[in-house]
Short mmCIF file of C-alpha atoms in Angstrom, two decimals:
data_model
loop_
_atom_site.label_atom_id
_atom_site.label_comp_id
_atom_site.label_asym_id
_atom_site.label_seq_id
_atom_site.Cartn_x
_atom_site.Cartn_y
_atom_site.Cartn_z
CA UNK J 5 -8.85 -29.28 -29.41
CA UNK J 6 -5.11 -29.65 -29.72
CA UNK J 7 -4.68 -25.89 -29.23
CA UNK J 8 -6.79 -26.01 -26.09
CA UNK J 9 -4.67 -28.85 -24.70
CA UNK J 10 -1.47 -26.99 -25.46
CA UNK J 11 -2.89 -23.92 -23.71
CA UNK J 12 -3.89 -25.92 -20.67
CA UNK J 13 -0.46 -27.50 -20.46
CA UNK J 14 1.13 -24.07 -20.70
CA UNK J 15 -1.08 -22.67 -17.92
CA UNK J 16 -0.48 -25.63 -15.68
CA UNK J 17 3.29 -25.55 -16.24
CA UNK J 18 3.35 -21.86 -15.52
CA UNK J 19 1.41 -22.14 -12.25
CA UNK J 20 3.44 -25.16 -11.25
CA UNK J 21 6.79 -23.52 -12.13
CA UNK J 22 9.28 -24.27 -9.38
CA UNK J 23 12.34 -22.31 -8.39
CA UNK J 24 15.61 -24.06 -7.86
CA UNK J 25 18.10 -23.22 -5.11
CA UNK J 26 20.33 -20.90 -7.13
CA UNK J 27 20.27 -17.13 -7.62
CA UNK J 28 19.59 -17.29 -11.34
CA UNK J 29 16.29 -19.07 -10.72
CA UNK J 30 15.32 -17.23 -7.53
CA UNK J 31 16.10 -13.78 -8.88
CA UNK J 32 13.72 -14.52 -11.79
CA UNK J 33 10.71 -14.75 -9.47
CA UNK J 34 8.25 -11.83 -10.10
CA UNK J 35 7.67 -9.65 -7.07
CA UNK J 36 4.11 -10.02 -5.78
CA UNK J 37 2.17 -6.93 -6.96
CA UNK J 38 0.91 -5.88 -3.51
CA UNK J 39 4.38 -4.65 -2.53
CA UNK J 40 4.99 -2.17 -5.32
CA UNK J 41 1.44 -0.88 -4.99
CA UNK J 42 1.77 -0.35 -1.19
CA UNK J 43 4.64 2.20 -1.42
CA UNK J 44 4.63 3.10 2.29
CA UNK J 45 5.42 0.93 5.31
CA UNK J 46 6.21 1.26 9.02
CA UNK J 47 9.30 -0.42 10.53
CA UNK J 48 9.26 -1.25 14.27
CA UNK J 49 12.48 -1.95 16.19
CA UNK J 50 11.55 -3.39 19.56
CA UNK J 51 13.41 -5.75 21.85
CA UNK J 52 15.54 -6.11 24.97
CA UNK J 53 17.70 -3.27 23.63
CA UNK J 54 14.75 -0.96 24.30
CA UNK J 55 15.33 -1.37 28.04
CA UNK J 56 18.77 0.28 28.39
CA UNK J 57 17.55 2.61 25.64
CA UNK J 58 21.04 4.06 25.30
CA UNK J 59 23.05 4.69 22.15
CA UNK J 60 21.08 2.42 19.84
CA UNK J 61 19.79 -1.11 19.36
CA UNK J 62 23.45 -2.14 19.02
CA UNK J 63 24.03 -1.31 22.71
CA UNK J 64 25.07 -4.89 23.75
CA UNK J 65 27.65 -5.11 21.00
CA UNK J 66 29.03 -1.66 21.66
CA UNK J 67 29.24 -2.46 25.36
CA UNK J 68 30.68 -6.02 25.31
CA UNK J 69 31.24 -7.11 21.74
CA UNK J 70 33.43 -4.66 19.84
CA UNK J 71 37.05 -4.16 20.78
CA UNK J 72 37.78 -1.77 22.31
CA UNK J 73 34.33 -1.28 23.88
CA UNK J 74 32.46 2.01 23.44
CA UNK J 75 33.42 3.94 26.59
CA UNK J 76 30.07 5.78 26.59
CA UNK J 77 28.30 2.45 27.04
CA UNK J 78 30.82 1.22 29.64
CA UNK J 79 30.38 4.45 31.59
CA UNK J 80 26.58 4.27 31.32
CA UNK J 81 26.56 0.77 32.81
CA UNK J 82 29.08 1.49 35.60
CA UNK J 83 27.13 4.61 36.71
CA UNK J 84 23.63 3.05 36.59
CA UNK J 85 23.95 -0.70 37.27
CA UNK J 86 25.68 -2.87 39.86
CA UNK J 87 29.03 -4.49 39.07
CA UNK J 88 28.65 -7.76 37.17
CA UNK J 89 25.24 -6.84 35.70
CA UNK J 90 24.78 -8.85 32.49
CA UNK J 91 22.81 -7.91 29.37
CA UNK J 92 20.33 -10.81 29.70
CA UNK J 93 19.31 -9.30 33.02
CA UNK J 94 17.58 -6.52 31.04
CA UNK J 95 15.09 -9.02 29.62
CA UNK J 96 12.83 -9.24 32.76
CA UNK J 97 12.63 -5.45 32.58
CA UNK J 98 11.20 -5.65 29.06
CA UNK J 99 7.66 -5.59 30.55
CA UNK J 100 5.62 -4.26 27.63
CA UNK J 101 2.92 -3.68 30.26
CA UNK J 102 1.25 -0.84 28.28
CA UNK J 103 1.50 -2.64 24.90
CA UNK J 104 -1.88 -2.51 23.20
CA UNK J 105 -1.59 -3.90 19.66
CA UNK J 106 -4.94 -2.31 18.73
CA UNK J 107 -3.60 1.12 19.57
CA UNK J 108 -0.43 0.51 17.57
CA UNK J 109 -2.38 -0.76 14.61
CA UNK J 110 -4.65 2.29 14.75
CA UNK J 111 -1.62 4.54 14.59
CA UNK J 112 -0.07 2.58 11.69
CA UNK J 113 -3.41 2.69 9.81
CA UNK J 114 -3.64 6.44 10.40
CA UNK J 115 -0.10 6.91 9.01
CA UNK J 116 -1.31 5.86 5.58
CA UNK J 117 1.12 2.93 5.57
CA UNK J 118 0.06 -0.28 3.77
CA UNK J 119 2.45 -2.65 5.50
CA UNK J 120 4.16 -3.04 8.90
CA UNK J 121 7.49 -4.79 9.62
CA UNK J 122 8.28 -5.81 13.21
CA UNK J 123 11.59 -7.09 14.51
CA UNK J 124 10.89 -10.72 15.24
CA UNK J 125 14.56 -11.15 16.22
CA UNK J 126 17.38 -8.62 16.15
CA UNK J 127 21.12 -9.31 16.46
CA UNK J 128 20.81 -9.83 20.21
CA UNK J 129 18.98 -13.10 19.42
CA UNK J 130 15.93 -12.41 21.59
CA UNK J 131 12.73 -13.42 19.76
CA UNK J 132 9.50 -11.46 20.15
CA UNK J 133 7.59 -14.75 19.92
CA UNK J 134 7.83 -18.06 21.76
CA UNK J 135 10.50 -19.67 19.59
CA UNK J 136 11.27 -23.22 20.77
CA UNK J 137 14.79 -22.66 19.44
CA UNK J 138 15.40 -19.72 21.76
CA UNK J 139 14.69 -21.15 25.19
CA UNK J 140 14.24 -18.52 27.91
CA UNK J 141 15.42 -15.82 25.48
CA UNK J 142 12.04 -14.93 24.03
CA UNK J 143 9.10 -12.74 24.88
CA UNK J 144 6.89 -15.61 26.08
CA UNK J 145 9.38 -17.18 28.55
CA UNK J 146 10.57 -13.87 30.05
CA UNK J 147 9.87 -10.12 29.97
CA UNK J 148 6.45 -9.47 28.45
CA UNK J 149 5.40 -13.13 28.73
CA UNK J 150 3.27 -12.81 25.63
CA UNK J 151 3.49 -13.44 21.90
CA UNK J 152 4.32 -9.97 20.62
CA UNK J 153 4.65 -11.02 17.00
CA UNK J 154 1.31 -12.81 16.97
CA UNK J 155 -0.63 -10.13 18.89
CA UNK J 156 0.55 -7.26 16.66
CA UNK J 157 0.07 -9.34 13.52
CA UNK J 158 -3.59 -10.00 14.33
CA UNK J 159 -4.31 -6.30 15.00
CA UNK J 160 -2.46 -5.14 11.89
CA UNK J 161 -4.19 -7.60 9.58
CA UNK J 162 -7.57 -6.72 11.04
CA UNK J 163 -7.00 -3.30 9.54
CA UNK J 164 -6.16 -4.74 6.10
CA UNK J 165 -2.47 -3.96 6.40
CA UNK J 166 0.25 -6.38 5.23
CA UNK J 167 2.45 -7.79 7.93
CA UNK J 168 6.19 -8.41 7.61
CA UNK J 169 8.83 -9.77 10.01
CA UNK J 170 12.44 -8.66 10.37
CA UNK J 171 14.83 -11.48 11.17
CA UNK J 172 18.56 -11.25 11.83
CA UNK J 173 20.46 -14.18 10.46
CA UNK J 174 23.38 -13.86 12.85
CA UNK J 175 23.39 -13.48 16.63
CA UNK J 176 26.26 -11.65 18.21
CA UNK J 177 26.92 -13.95 21.11
CA UNK J 178 25.26 -17.29 20.26
CA UNK J 179 27.79 -20.04 21.16
CA UNK J 180 27.06 -22.08 18.06
CA UNK J 181 27.42 -19.07 15.80
CA UNK J 182 30.72 -18.12 17.46
CA UNK J 183 31.97 -21.73 16.95
CA UNK J 184 31.09 -21.61 13.26
CA UNK J 185 32.76 -18.24 12.98
CA UNK J 186 35.99 -19.59 14.52
CA UNK J 187 35.83 -22.43 12.01
CA UNK J 188 35.76 -19.93 9.16
CA UNK J 189 32.08 -20.74 8.51
CA UNK J 190 33.05 -24.18 7.21
CA UNK J 191 30.68 -25.70 9.84
CA UNK J 192 26.97 -24.91 10.05
CA UNK J 193 26.02 -25.86 13.56
CA UNK J 194 24.23 -22.57 14.22
CA UNK J 195 22.40 -22.62 10.86
CA UNK J 196 21.13 -26.18 11.14
CA UNK J 197 20.33 -26.24 14.88
CA UNK J 198 19.02 -22.72 15.43
CA UNK J 199 18.56 -20.41 12.45
CA UNK J 200 16.81 -22.57 9.91
CA UNK J 201 14.42 -24.41 12.24
CA UNK J 202 13.45 -21.04 13.70
CA UNK J 203 12.88 -19.45 10.30
CA UNK J 204 10.74 -22.34 9.02
CA UNK J 205 8.73 -22.29 12.27
CA UNK J 206 8.23 -18.52 12.04
CA UNK J 207 6.95 -18.68 8.50
CA UNK J 208 4.51 -21.56 9.12
CA UNK J 209 3.28 -20.09 12.37
CA UNK J 210 2.78 -16.43 11.36
CA UNK J 211 2.56 -16.55 7.57
CA UNK J 212 4.25 -13.16 7.01
CA UNK J 213 3.75 -11.24 3.80
CA UNK J 214 7.35 -10.02 3.91
CA UNK J 215 10.63 -11.29 5.39
CA UNK J 216 13.11 -8.51 6.07
CA UNK J 217 16.37 -10.35 6.38
CA UNK J 218 19.42 -8.77 8.03
CA UNK J 219 22.63 -9.67 9.86
CA UNK J 220 23.99 -11.54 6.85
CA UNK J 221 27.29 -9.76 6.08
CA UNK J 222 29.80 -11.84 8.05
CA UNK J 223 29.29 -15.03 6.02
CA UNK J 224 28.42 -16.04 2.43
CA UNK J 225 24.93 -17.12 1.46
CA UNK J 226 26.17 -20.70 1.23
CA UNK J 227 26.75 -20.70 4.98
CA UNK J 228 23.25 -19.43 5.71
CA UNK J 229 21.71 -21.89 3.25
CA UNK J 230 19.84 -18.90 1.87
CA UNK J 231 19.06 -20.27 -1.60
CA UNK J 232 17.64 -23.51 -0.19
CA UNK J 233 15.48 -21.61 2.26
CA UNK J 234 14.21 -19.21 -0.43
CA UNK J 235 13.47 -22.05 -2.80
CA UNK J 236 11.24 -23.62 -0.08
CA UNK J 237 9.66 -20.20 0.68
CA UNK J 238 8.78 -19.63 -3.00
CA UNK J 239 7.79 -23.20 -3.89
CA UNK J 240 6.24 -24.97 -0.87
CA UNK J 241 5.67 -22.57 2.04
CA UNK J 242 2.16 -21.48 3.00
CA UNK J 243 2.97 -17.96 1.74
CA UNK J 244 4.63 -18.93 -1.54
CA UNK J 245 2.36 -16.75 -3.70
CA UNK J 246 2.39 -13.59 -1.61
CA UNK J 247 5.76 -13.52 0.20
CA UNK J 248 8.15 -10.67 -0.49
CA UNK J 249 11.84 -10.71 0.49
CA UNK J 250 14.72 -8.25 0.48
CA UNK J 251 18.36 -8.68 -0.50
CA UNK J 252 20.25 -9.42 2.73
CA UNK J 253 20.97 -13.14 2.39
CA UNK J 254 24.75 -13.31 2.59
CA UNK J 255 27.92 -11.29 2.12
CA UNK J 256 27.81 -9.68 -1.38
CA UNK J 257 24.04 -10.23 -1.92
CA UNK J 258 22.93 -6.67 -1.15
CA UNK J 259 21.78 -4.81 -4.27
CA UNK J 260 22.38 -7.99 -6.31
CA UNK J 261 20.22 -10.94 -5.20
CA UNK J 262 16.84 -11.55 -3.53
CA UNK J 263 13.47 -9.92 -3.96
CA UNK J 264 13.54 -6.11 -3.80
CA UNK J 265 16.81 -4.33 -2.97
CA UNK J 266 17.65 -2.45 0.24
CA UNK J 267 21.28 -2.03 -0.78
CA UNK J 268 22.10 -0.36 2.50
CA UNK J 269 20.34 1.43 5.34
CA UNK J 270 18.89 4.77 4.25
CA UNK J 271 19.81 4.02 0.61
CA UNK J 272 19.14 7.03 -1.62
CA UNK J 273 19.94 6.45 -5.36
CA UNK J 274 20.75 9.47 -7.46
CA UNK J 275 18.77 8.23 -10.44
CA UNK J 276 15.99 5.75 -11.28
CA UNK J 277 17.19 2.19 -10.41
CA UNK J 278 16.38 -0.66 -12.78
CA UNK J 279 15.28 -2.96 -9.93
CA UNK J 280 12.54 -2.51 -7.34
CA UNK J 281 14.00 -1.08 -4.16
CA UNK J 282 13.10 0.18 -0.71
CA UNK J 283 14.45 2.95 1.45
CA UNK J 284 14.39 2.19 5.15
CA UNK J 285 14.96 5.17 7.40
CA UNK J 286 14.15 6.17 10.98
CA UNK J 287 12.33 9.11 12.58
CA UNK J 288 15.18 9.13 15.11
CA UNK J 289 18.21 9.92 12.93
CA UNK J 290 20.66 8.33 15.40
CA UNK J 291 19.01 5.02 16.24
CA UNK J 292 16.42 2.44 15.11
CA UNK J 293 15.63 1.36 18.66
CA UNK J 294 14.20 3.55 21.43
CA UNK J 295 16.63 5.97 23.07
CA UNK J 296 15.79 7.45 26.48
CA UNK J 297 18.02 10.44 25.80
CA UNK J 298 16.85 11.39 22.31
CA UNK J 299 16.41 15.11 21.56
CA UNK J 300 13.94 16.89 19.32
CA UNK J 301 16.78 18.15 17.12
CA UNK J 302 17.79 14.54 16.40
CA UNK J 303 14.41 13.62 14.89
CA UNK J 304 13.24 14.05 11.33
CA UNK J 305 10.59 16.73 11.07
CA UNK J 306 7.40 16.09 9.03
CA UNK J 307 8.39 18.09 5.91
CA UNK J 308 11.71 16.17 5.75
CA UNK J 309 9.88 12.83 5.98
CA UNK J 310 7.35 13.78 3.29
CA UNK J 311 10.05 15.08 0.94
CA UNK J 312 12.08 11.84 1.53
CA UNK J 313 8.98 9.75 0.85
CA UNK J 314 8.12 11.66 -2.35
CA UNK J 315 11.64 11.39 -3.69
CA UNK J 316 11.74 7.67 -2.97
CA UNK J 317 8.41 6.93 -4.67
CA UNK J 318 9.27 9.12 -7.70
CA UNK J 319 12.44 7.01 -8.15
CA UNK J 320 10.44 3.76 -7.97
CA UNK J 321 11.11 2.85 -4.39
CA UNK J 322 9.02 1.95 -1.33
CA UNK J 323 9.45 4.00 1.85
CA UNK J 324 9.79 2.11 5.16
CA UNK J 325 9.73 4.56 8.10
CA UNK J 326 10.97 3.27 11.47
CA UNK J 327 9.87 3.99 15.03
CA UNK J 328 11.29 2.54 18.25
CA UNK J 329 8.72 1.85 21.00
CA UNK J 330 9.53 2.04 24.71
CA UNK J 331 10.20 -1.13 26.72
CA UNK J 332 6.78 -0.74 28.34
CA UNK J 333 5.07 -0.84 24.96
CA UNK J 334 4.31 2.76 24.09
CA UNK J 335 5.04 4.53 20.82
CA UNK J 336 6.59 7.86 21.94
CA UNK J 337 4.09 10.70 21.28
CA UNK J 338 6.57 12.55 18.99
CA UNK J 339 6.80 9.42 16.80
CA UNK J 340 3.02 9.11 16.77
CA UNK J 341 2.71 12.75 15.80
CA UNK J 342 5.05 12.21 12.82
CA UNK J 343 3.18 9.11 11.65
CA UNK J 344 -0.22 10.79 11.88
CA UNK J 345 1.20 13.77 10.01
CA UNK J 346 2.34 11.53 7.17
CA UNK J 347 -1.14 10.06 7.08
CA UNK J 348 -2.80 13.47 6.93
CA UNK J 349 -0.61 14.36 4.00
CA UNK J 350 -1.34 11.03 2.21
CA UNK J 351 -5.08 11.49 2.84
CA UNK J 352 -4.98 14.33 0.29
CA UNK J 353 -1.96 13.35 -1.87
CA UNK J 354 -2.03 9.52 -1.72
CA UNK J 355 -3.48 9.33 -5.23
CA UNK J 356 -0.02 10.40 -6.51
CA UNK J 357 1.72 7.77 -4.32
CA UNK J 358 -0.15 4.44 -3.99
CA UNK J 359 0.14 2.09 -7.04
CA UNK J 360 1.95 4.87 -8.91
CA UNK J 361 4.81 4.32 -11.39
CA UNK J 362 7.88 6.43 -12.11
CA UNK J 363 7.38 8.82 -14.98
CA UNK J 364 9.73 9.38 -17.91
CA UNK J 365 11.02 12.48 -16.08
CA UNK J 366 11.51 11.94 -12.34
CA UNK J 367 12.32 15.50 -11.14
CA UNK J 368 12.90 19.12 -12.14
CA UNK J 369 13.64 22.33 -10.29
CA UNK J 370 12.58 25.21 -12.56
CA UNK J 371 10.46 27.06 -9.96
CA UNK J 372 10.69 24.82 -6.90
CA UNK J 373 11.71 21.13 -6.45
CA UNK J 374 9.14 18.95 -8.24
CA UNK J 375 8.99 15.17 -8.28
CA UNK J 376 6.88 13.28 -10.83
CA UNK J 377 4.88 10.08 -10.55
CA UNK J 378 2.31 8.57 -12.92
CA UNK J 379 -0.75 6.35 -12.83
CA UNK J 380 -2.67 5.30 -15.89
CA UNK J 381 -2.88 8.33 -18.19
CA UNK J 382 -2.39 10.85 -15.38
CA UNK J 383 0.89 12.48 -14.35
CA UNK J 384 1.46 13.96 -10.88
CA UNK J 385 3.81 16.85 -10.13
CA UNK J 386 4.58 17.02 -6.40
CA UNK J 387 6.02 20.31 -5.16
CA UNK J 388 8.14 19.84 -2.05
CA UNK J 389 8.34 23.59 -1.39
CA UNK J 390 5.93 26.49 -1.69
CA UNK J 391 6.53 28.63 -4.80
CA UNK J 392 7.44 32.22 -3.96
CA UNK J 393 4.65 33.36 -6.27
CA UNK J 394 1.38 31.72 -7.29
CA UNK J 395 2.96 30.56 -10.54
CA UNK J 396 4.63 27.21 -11.28
CA UNK J 397 6.57 26.47 -14.41
CA UNK J 398 6.98 22.84 -15.49
CA UNK J 399 9.27 22.01 -18.44
CA UNK J 400 8.90 18.20 -18.40
CA UNK J 401 5.33 17.64 -19.61
CA UNK J 402 4.32 17.87 -23.25
CA UNK J 403 0.91 19.51 -23.43
CA UNK J 404 -2.01 19.01 -25.77
CA UNK J 405 -5.40 20.55 -26.53
CA UNK J 406 -6.94 18.30 -23.87
CA UNK J 407 -4.48 19.11 -21.06
CA UNK J 408 -6.15 19.67 -17.72
CA UNK J 409 -4.49 20.66 -14.43
CA UNK J 410 -5.94 20.32 -10.95
CA UNK J 411 -4.61 20.56 -7.43
CA UNK J 412 -5.22 17.38 -5.38
CA UNK J 413 -7.81 18.26 -2.73
CA UNK J 414 -9.44 20.82 -5.04
CA UNK J 415 -11.35 19.60 -8.15
CA UNK J 416 -11.48 23.01 -9.81
CA UNK J 417 -9.31 23.11 -13.00
CA UNK J 418 -6.39 25.54 -12.88
CA UNK J 419 -5.52 27.98 -15.68
CA UNK J 420 -2.31 27.22 -17.56
CA UNK J 421 -0.40 28.36 -20.61
CA UNK J 422 2.28 26.65 -22.73
CA UNK J 423 5.91 27.61 -22.30
CA UNK J 424 6.73 26.37 -25.81
CA UNK J 425 4.36 24.89 -28.42
CA UNK J 426 3.41 21.47 -26.97
CA UNK J 427 6.21 21.60 -24.45
CA UNK J 428 6.16 22.81 -20.85
CA UNK J 429 3.47 24.77 -19.09
CA UNK J 430 3.03 27.61 -16.67
CA UNK J 431 0.30 27.00 -14.08
CA UNK J 432 -1.52 29.75 -12.22
CA UNK J 433 -1.87 28.36 -8.70
CA UNK J 434 -4.62 29.16 -6.21
CA UNK J 435 -3.66 30.25 -2.70
CA UNK J 436 -2.15 27.00 -1.53
CA UNK J 437 -3.93 25.49 1.51
CA UNK J 438 -2.09 24.41 4.65
CA UNK J 439 -0.23 21.14 3.97
CA UNK J 440 0.92 19.00 6.91
CA UNK J 441 4.07 18.03 4.99
CA UNK J 442 4.59 21.34 3.18
CA UNK J 443 4.12 19.59 -0.18
CA UNK J 444 1.37 19.95 -2.77
CA UNK J 445 0.42 17.83 -5.84
CA UNK J 446 -0.76 18.91 -9.26
CA UNK J 447 -2.58 16.31 -11.35
CA UNK J 448 -1.90 16.63 -15.04
CA UNK J 449 -4.18 14.91 -17.52
CA UNK J 450 -3.73 15.03 -21.29
CA UNK J 451 0.07 15.38 -21.16
CA UNK J 452 2.90 13.18 -22.34
#
């Protein structure tokens, strides 16, 4: 009886464990399992910046924030808009008149992604939902005049995808933020009056599965009150058991504190990191937001995306691929084509990706580049190039009498022979079928 009581106390104390507002405690929180199992997500950068659609989503800053201003942006405005035109005047042109969240969610589902992250608020401060703390600078009061965050969230979740929200901590031109900045961040008027009330409201209203924080680098986490917010998020929020966060919570936090690590945009580690991480990258190599003047040569092609995804997953990361919709609410057809291509590849090869774990060997290049993943007792060898001959040599796996090799998409066992006794194997490949991403996966059972 005493043992049962002790066990019950242990279980209750474990489930009731609370995190304190310091990094030692917060960093000890286990990452909810859905995130590592998902592997693939879609990032969506959409806002007022989509209207000028010039340069990047940083257009306002490059035009009127940085010193000296970017002359390309200055010239673009002087040639195309009347003198005195202000950036907020772009907002009424953010119509989103063709935005159909069901269509977007269908595309995201077809991409094979398991989660979607939308910009709820970028550095310009415009919220894609009716934030009471962003009067007349949100998608309900002006522009689309609808709740973009809520509408997309409902459609995404109806397709059993997880839904995350990107939120910039700082706002380039918010008067309260600029006052705090002038005060050396020793005051917190912006944080207390704008940022935190908005964040709490966003979490309670939309219950996101992920918060993708950004815009943190100008001030320390103590200015943003990050640890207090995260302690509430993990302890008392309506999403405390499922919420996932990244590492952008103050200057110096990246790659050090938070949930999973982004480290930096398009982060590509050279070896297997010890901490769960995510690579965010964009189909448009020059911008996250929509660009009206983008060229085909500036976009990632499908084989490059698949190779990037495979490398990321083999090194234990998640892959978050970005698209920038138009201001009228369309995902450009070339972006849609890339996403559907990724989905077609994952339809065949997803077994080697979803819920996989890094293997003891992550990569080799004996015949062609090969990246390894594992799941249960199976090992997967993903070729990111077509071998010149129908023979593939793998030196990493240790074979046994029960070793079996198959090509995903074809259940017929493939003939193989050892390279050395119990080490390495040479596989006789069939004529490889067309692959949307020019990558093929061998499933190896009975190897170590």
